[in-house]
Structures are given as C-alpha cells and as structure tokens.
Coordinates of C-alpha atoms in Angstrom, one line a residue:
M676 CA 81.2 157.8 3.3
S677 CA 79.8 161.3 3.7
A678 CA 78.3 164.0 1.5
D679 CA 81.7 165.6 1.2
D680 CA 83.0 162.5 -0.5
F681 CA 80.9 163.6 -3.6
R682 CA 82.6 167.0 -3.9
G683 CA 83.8 167.6 -7.4
Q684 CA 82.6 164.2 -8.7
R685 CA 80.7 163.4 -11.9
V686 CA 77.3 161.9 -11.0
V687 CA 74.2 160.7 -12.9
V688 CA 70.7 161.1 -11.4
T689 CA 67.9 159.1 -13.1
G690 CA 64.5 160.5 -12.3
A691 CA 66.1 163.9 -11.9
G692 CA 62.9 165.8 -12.6
G693 CA 60.9 164.2 -9.8
F694 CA 60.2 165.4 -6.3
L695 CA 63.2 163.7 -4.7
G696 CA 65.4 164.0 -7.8
K697 CA 65.2 167.8 -8.0
R698 CA 66.2 168.1 -4.4
L699 CA 69.1 165.7 -4.8
V700 CA 70.4 167.4 -8.0
A701 CA 70.3 170.8 -6.2
R702 CA 72.3 169.3 -3.3
L703 CA 74.9 167.7 -5.6
H704 CA 75.4 171.0 -7.4
G705 CA 76.0 172.6 -4.0
L706 CA 78.8 170.1 -3.5
G707 CA 80.4 171.1 -6.8
C708 CA 79.4 168.0 -8.6
E709 CA 79.0 167.7 -12.4
V710 CA 75.5 166.3 -12.6
V711 CA 74.0 164.5 -15.6
E712 CA 70.2 164.8 -15.2
L713 CA 68.2 162.0 -16.8
G714 CA 64.4 161.8 -16.8
R715 CA 61.3 162.1 -18.9
A716 CA 61.7 165.8 -19.1
S717 CA 65.1 165.4 -20.8
G718 CA 63.7 162.8 -23.2
F719 CA 65.5 159.9 -21.4
D720 CA 63.8 156.5 -21.9
L721 CA 64.9 154.1 -19.1
L722 CA 63.9 151.0 -21.0
N723 CA 65.7 151.8 -24.3
D724 CA 68.4 154.5 -23.9
E725 CA 71.9 154.1 -22.7
M726 CA 73.1 156.3 -19.9
P727 CA 76.2 158.6 -20.7
L728 CA 78.5 157.0 -18.2
S729 CA 82.0 157.9 -19.5
G730 CA 83.9 159.4 -16.6
I731 CA 81.0 159.0 -14.2
D732 CA 81.8 158.2 -10.6
H733 CA 78.3 157.3 -9.3
V734 CA 74.7 156.8 -10.4
F735 CA 71.7 157.6 -8.2
H736 CA 68.8 155.6 -9.6
L737 CA 65.5 157.2 -8.7
A738 CA 63.5 156.8 -11.9
A739 CA 60.4 154.7 -11.4
E740 CA 56.8 154.3 -11.9
T741 CA 55.1 155.3 -8.6
G742 CA 51.8 155.3 -6.9
V743 CA 50.1 152.3 -5.4
P744 CA 46.6 152.9 -6.9
A745 CA 48.1 153.2 -10.4
S746 CA 50.1 150.0 -9.9
W747 CA 46.9 147.9 -9.4
E748 CA 45.7 149.1 -12.9
D749 CA 49.0 148.2 -14.7
P750 CA 51.2 145.9 -12.7
A751 CA 53.1 144.7 -15.8
R752 CA 54.2 148.3 -16.7
F753 CA 55.3 148.8 -13.1
H754 CA 57.4 145.6 -13.2
L755 CA 58.9 146.5 -16.6
V756 CA 60.0 149.9 -15.5
N757 CA 61.0 149.3 -11.9
A758 CA 62.5 145.9 -12.2
H759 CA 63.8 145.5 -15.8
G760 CA 64.6 149.2 -15.9
T761 CA 66.8 148.8 -12.8
V762 CA 68.5 145.8 -14.3
R763 CA 69.4 147.9 -17.3
V764 CA 70.9 150.6 -15.1
L765 CA 72.9 148.1 -13.1
D766 CA 74.2 146.4 -16.2
Q767 CA 75.4 149.7 -17.7
C768 CA 77.0 150.6 -14.4
R769 CA 78.7 147.2 -14.3
R770 CA 80.2 147.8 -17.7
A771 CA 81.2 151.4 -16.9
G772 CA 82.6 150.6 -13.4
C773 CA 80.6 153.1 -11.4
S774 CA 78.8 152.6 -8.1
V775 CA 75.1 152.8 -7.7
T776 CA 72.5 154.0 -5.1
Y777 CA 69.1 152.5 -5.7
V778 CA 66.1 154.3 -4.1
G779 CA 63.7 151.6 -3.0
A780 CA 60.4 151.6 -1.1
Y781 CA 58.5 150.3 1.9
I782 CA 58.0 146.6 1.3
Y783 CA 57.1 145.2 4.7
G784 CA 53.3 145.2 4.5
I785 CA 51.6 145.1 7.9
P786 CA 54.4 145.0 10.5
Q787 CA 54.7 142.0 12.7
S788 CA 56.7 144.1 15.2
L789 CA 57.9 147.7 15.7
P790 CA 60.2 149.3 15.0
I791 CA 60.9 147.7 11.6
S792 CA 64.5 146.6 11.0
E793 CA 66.0 145.4 7.7
E794 CA 65.6 141.8 8.9
H795 CA 61.8 142.1 9.3
P796 CA 59.9 139.7 7.0
L797 CA 58.9 141.2 3.7
D798 CA 55.4 141.5 2.4
P799 CA 55.3 143.5 -0.8
N800 CA 51.5 143.6 -0.8
N801 CA 50.8 145.7 -3.9
P802 CA 52.2 145.8 -7.5
Y803 CA 54.3 148.9 -6.8
A804 CA 56.0 147.4 -3.8
F805 CA 56.5 144.1 -5.6
S806 CA 58.2 145.9 -8.5
K807 CA 60.5 147.8 -6.2
W808 CA 61.4 144.6 -4.4
M809 CA 62.4 143.0 -7.7
G810 CA 64.6 146.0 -8.4
E811 CA 66.2 145.7 -5.0
Q812 CA 66.8 141.9 -5.6
A813 CA 68.6 142.8 -8.9
C814 CA 70.8 145.2 -6.9
E815 CA 71.9 142.5 -4.5
W816 CA 72.5 140.0 -7.3
F817 CA 74.6 142.4 -9.4
A818 CA 76.6 143.4 -6.3
G819 CA 77.3 139.8 -5.4
T820 CA 77.9 138.5 -8.9
Y821 CA 79.9 141.3 -10.4
A822 CA 81.3 143.0 -7.2
L823 CA 79.4 146.1 -8.2
P824 CA 79.2 148.6 -5.2
V825 CA 75.5 149.1 -4.6
T826 CA 73.5 150.7 -1.9
A827 CA 69.7 150.0 -1.7
V828 CA 67.7 152.4 0.5
R829 CA 64.2 151.6 1.7
L830 CA 62.7 155.0 2.1
F831 CA 59.7 155.3 4.4
N832 CA 57.1 158.2 3.9
V833 CA 59.1 161.1 2.5
Y834 CA 57.5 164.5 2.4
G835 CA 58.6 168.0 1.7
P836 CA 58.2 171.1 -0.5
G837 CA 57.4 170.4 -4.1
Q838 CA 55.7 167.1 -3.6
S839 CA 52.5 166.3 -5.4
D840 CA 49.2 167.0 -3.6
R841 CA 48.5 163.3 -4.1
F842 CA 50.5 162.7 -1.0
L843 CA 49.1 163.3 2.5
V844 CA 51.3 166.0 4.0
S845 CA 51.4 168.1 0.8
S846 CA 47.6 167.8 0.4
L847 CA 47.0 168.9 4.0
V848 CA 49.4 171.9 3.7
A849 CA 47.6 173.0 0.5
Q850 CA 44.2 172.7 2.1
A851 CA 45.2 174.5 5.2
L852 CA 46.6 177.4 3.2
D853 CA 43.8 177.7 0.7
P854 CA 41.2 180.2 1.8
A855 CA 38.6 178.6 -0.5
V856 CA 38.8 175.4 1.6
A857 CA 36.5 175.6 4.6
S858 CA 37.4 172.4 6.3
I859 CA 39.9 169.5 6.1
K860 CA 38.2 166.3 5.0
L861 CA 39.8 163.0 5.7
M862 CA 38.8 159.3 5.2
D863 CA 40.5 158.0 8.3
I864 CA 42.6 159.8 10.9
S865 CA 44.0 156.8 12.7
P866 CA 46.7 155.2 10.5
R867 CA 50.2 156.0 11.7
R868 CA 53.2 156.4 9.4
D869 CA 56.9 157.2 9.7
Y870 CA 57.2 160.6 8.0
L871 CA 60.7 161.6 6.8
Y872 CA 61.6 165.1 5.7
V873 CA 63.1 165.3 2.2
D874 CA 66.4 166.8 3.2
D875 CA 66.9 164.0 5.7
A876 CA 66.3 161.5 2.9
I877 CA 68.9 163.3 0.7
D878 CA 71.4 163.3 3.6
A879 CA 70.9 159.5 3.8
L880 CA 71.5 159.0 0.1
L881 CA 74.7 161.0 0.2
S882 CA 76.1 159.4 3.3
S883 CA 75.4 155.7 2.4
R884 CA 77.4 155.1 -0.8
S885 CA 78.9 151.6 -0.7
P886 CA 82.7 151.3 -0.8
G887 CA 82.2 147.8 -2.2
G888 CA 79.6 145.1 -2.3
Y889 CA 76.0 145.4 -1.3
R890 CA 74.5 147.6 1.5
L891 CA 70.8 147.8 2.4
Y892 CA 69.3 150.5 4.7
N893 CA 66.0 151.5 6.1
V894 CA 65.6 155.2 6.1
G895 CA 62.9 156.9 8.2
S896 CA 62.5 159.3 11.1
G897 CA 62.1 156.5 13.6
V898 CA 58.9 158.0 14.9
S899 CA 55.3 157.4 13.8
H900 CA 52.4 159.9 13.7
S901 CA 48.8 159.4 13.0
V902 CA 47.0 161.2 10.3
G903 CA 45.1 163.1 13.0
E904 CA 48.4 164.2 14.5
V905 CA 49.8 165.3 11.1
V906 CA 46.7 167.5 10.6
E907 CA 47.2 169.1 14.0
V908 CA 50.9 169.9 13.1
V909 CA 49.9 171.3 9.7
L910 CA 47.2 173.5 11.1
A911 CA 49.5 174.8 13.8
A912 CA 52.2 175.6 11.3
A913 CA 49.7 177.4 9.0
G914 CA 48.1 179.3 11.9
S915 CA 44.8 177.8 10.9
S916 CA 41.8 176.6 13.0
K917 CA 39.9 175.0 10.2
P918 CA 37.6 172.1 11.3
V919 CA 38.7 168.5 10.6
I920 CA 36.0 166.1 9.3
D921 CA 36.8 162.4 9.7
A922 CA 34.7 160.1 7.5
N923 CA 36.0 157.1 9.5
E924 CA 36.3 155.0 6.4
P925 CA 39.5 152.9 6.6
R926 CA 41.1 151.9 3.3
R927 CA 41.2 148.2 2.2
N928 CA 44.3 146.4 3.6
E929 CA 45.2 149.5 5.7
I930 CA 48.5 149.3 7.6
P931 CA 47.9 150.5 11.2
D932 CA 51.4 151.6 12.1
V933 CA 54.8 152.0 10.6
R934 CA 58.1 153.0 12.3
A935 CA 61.6 152.5 10.9
D936 CA 64.5 151.1 12.8
C937 CA 67.5 153.0 11.4
T938 CA 70.2 151.5 13.6
R939 CA 72.1 150.0 10.7
I940 CA 72.6 153.2 8.7
F941 CA 73.4 155.1 11.9
T942 CA 76.0 152.5 12.8
D943 CA 77.6 152.2 9.4
C944 CA 77.3 155.8 8.1
G945 CA 76.5 158.0 11.1
W946 CA 73.3 159.2 9.6
S947 CA 70.3 160.2 11.7
P948 CA 67.3 162.5 10.9
R949 CA 67.6 166.2 11.8
Y950 CA 64.0 167.3 11.2
T951 CA 61.0 166.6 13.5
L952 CA 57.6 166.5 11.8
A953 CA 56.8 170.0 13.1
A954 CA 60.1 171.4 11.7
G955 CA 59.6 169.8 8.3
V956 CA 56.0 170.9 8.0
G957 CA 57.1 174.4 9.0
E958 CA 59.6 174.4 6.1
M959 CA 56.8 173.4 3.7
V960 CA 54.5 176.1 4.9
R961 CA 57.2 178.8 4.7
E962 CA 58.1 177.8 1.1
A963 CA 54.4 177.7 0.1
L964 CA 53.9 181.2 1.4
H965 CA 56.9 182.6 -0.4

C-alpha cells in the first residue's frame, strides 16, 4: 500500500485533535479523503460512543491516554481507555468491515540489543506501555480470529511542530527561542533516543495499511541521539548560544539507548524516514518563528 491508495476514500481518525491526529487529518484531506474526526474536542467518548462507520474504508485509531508519569497515578484508567477502548474500536470495525491502523508505543523497556527489531523481547515497564501492549494484543487477536485487516505501529520518539512542551524536543525549542530563558536546564544529557519527525510517522501510517490479516511494524529513524546532542541541534537551528546546565540527575529506571530496526516496514511497504534530526528541528524552529 501507499499514501495514494487512500485517495478519495472515507476515513475515520480517532484522537483527531491530538498532536499526531491533526497532522494525519491534514494529510488525508490533502489526498482528497473524506475524514470523520473523532476526539474529545468533538464530544466523542471512546468508551461509550459508537463510531459512524457506514461507508467508511479505514479507521486510524490514535485516541489514547498518554504520558508515563500520569499512568503511574491512574493505571486502571490507562488500561480502560487504551486496552478496552481499543477492543471497542476493533469490534465496531469488525462489524462494519473496515480495516484498522493502531498507533502503538515503545514497549521494549531497556534494550537487550540494538537496533531493536519487532522480535526483541518485550518489557512494558510502566502502566502506559502495558496498556498500549494490551491494545496491540487485542489487534492481533481480532485480526487472527475475525480476519480483520489490522496494522499495529510501534512508534518511537515522535516530535514535531505543535507538540506539547511536556516533550523534550518541543521544550528545548521553546526554551531556545524564548528571550526570557537565560539558559537551558536539563536533568541528564546522556540518555539516547530514536527521534522520528512527525511527517515521517504520518508517511509510515499511510504506507502500512494491511491488505489482510495482521501486520506489526517498528517505526523510528534508525538513529539515536543523546539529549546533549539534541540540545546542540536545537541551539544551532535557533541560532542561539545559550549555556546548557546539566544537573546530572538520571531518572529512575532510565533507558540508556534506543534505536529502531525498521527493516520490516521498509521491506513490506518501502517506507524509510526522510528527515534527519537537524532537518526536523529546523522545520520546528521555522514554524515557531512564523
């Protein structure tokens, strides 16, 4: 499949008002799709409402409770929305006969080896990851039991314009551009992550629709960068020379390095990332300044 296969189709996006959802909806409109946008902003309740699926070709299921710190405070809520909510979406799609793309999460914990393939042992080591894993398991079960075409995508660290400042790259861009911020303060500059620009993530979602059965893909850049390296890229893009203060206080259960092996989605779908970290951050800075 490719993005062009969606041209003119009728598509539902849950979580349409979120960071990734807004970007996906815009891309789908650009392909001439009729898009039904479902989310909190439109009054849609994932746990109680039925999706309007008459004549719908495909559902992108992005709606979820997010945030690792928040998940520790209310793991039952995260499980209810992310696992049971996903079961409700899958069951409605089963009855309506439309295919599904499920947006999953990083669920590998501390890697035993790098890069991380889909066969790497799983370690959903926080309530958020556990709830997303349960949703993913539901996808595989519905695909196998009901022959529902489902693609599950394990996104690595997605970043881009419009993302909340709760996330690292957005926070750094905001600090670099804010004249009231004298220095960039960080807890620990050593952890490495696989940062994926949002438009690359959207390309992956559009290119990976299953023609039948269950498909599972890692989606990342295939390159890891330390927090310190990200700061350098952000400051360069912003034309800033603000000092960086490292408190050298590692987080509990910190993961030292993450890097995705995206061989499977490249082989099956021809997808590979187009943006380097510098290019993606450059786009964020340009949008922030305009």
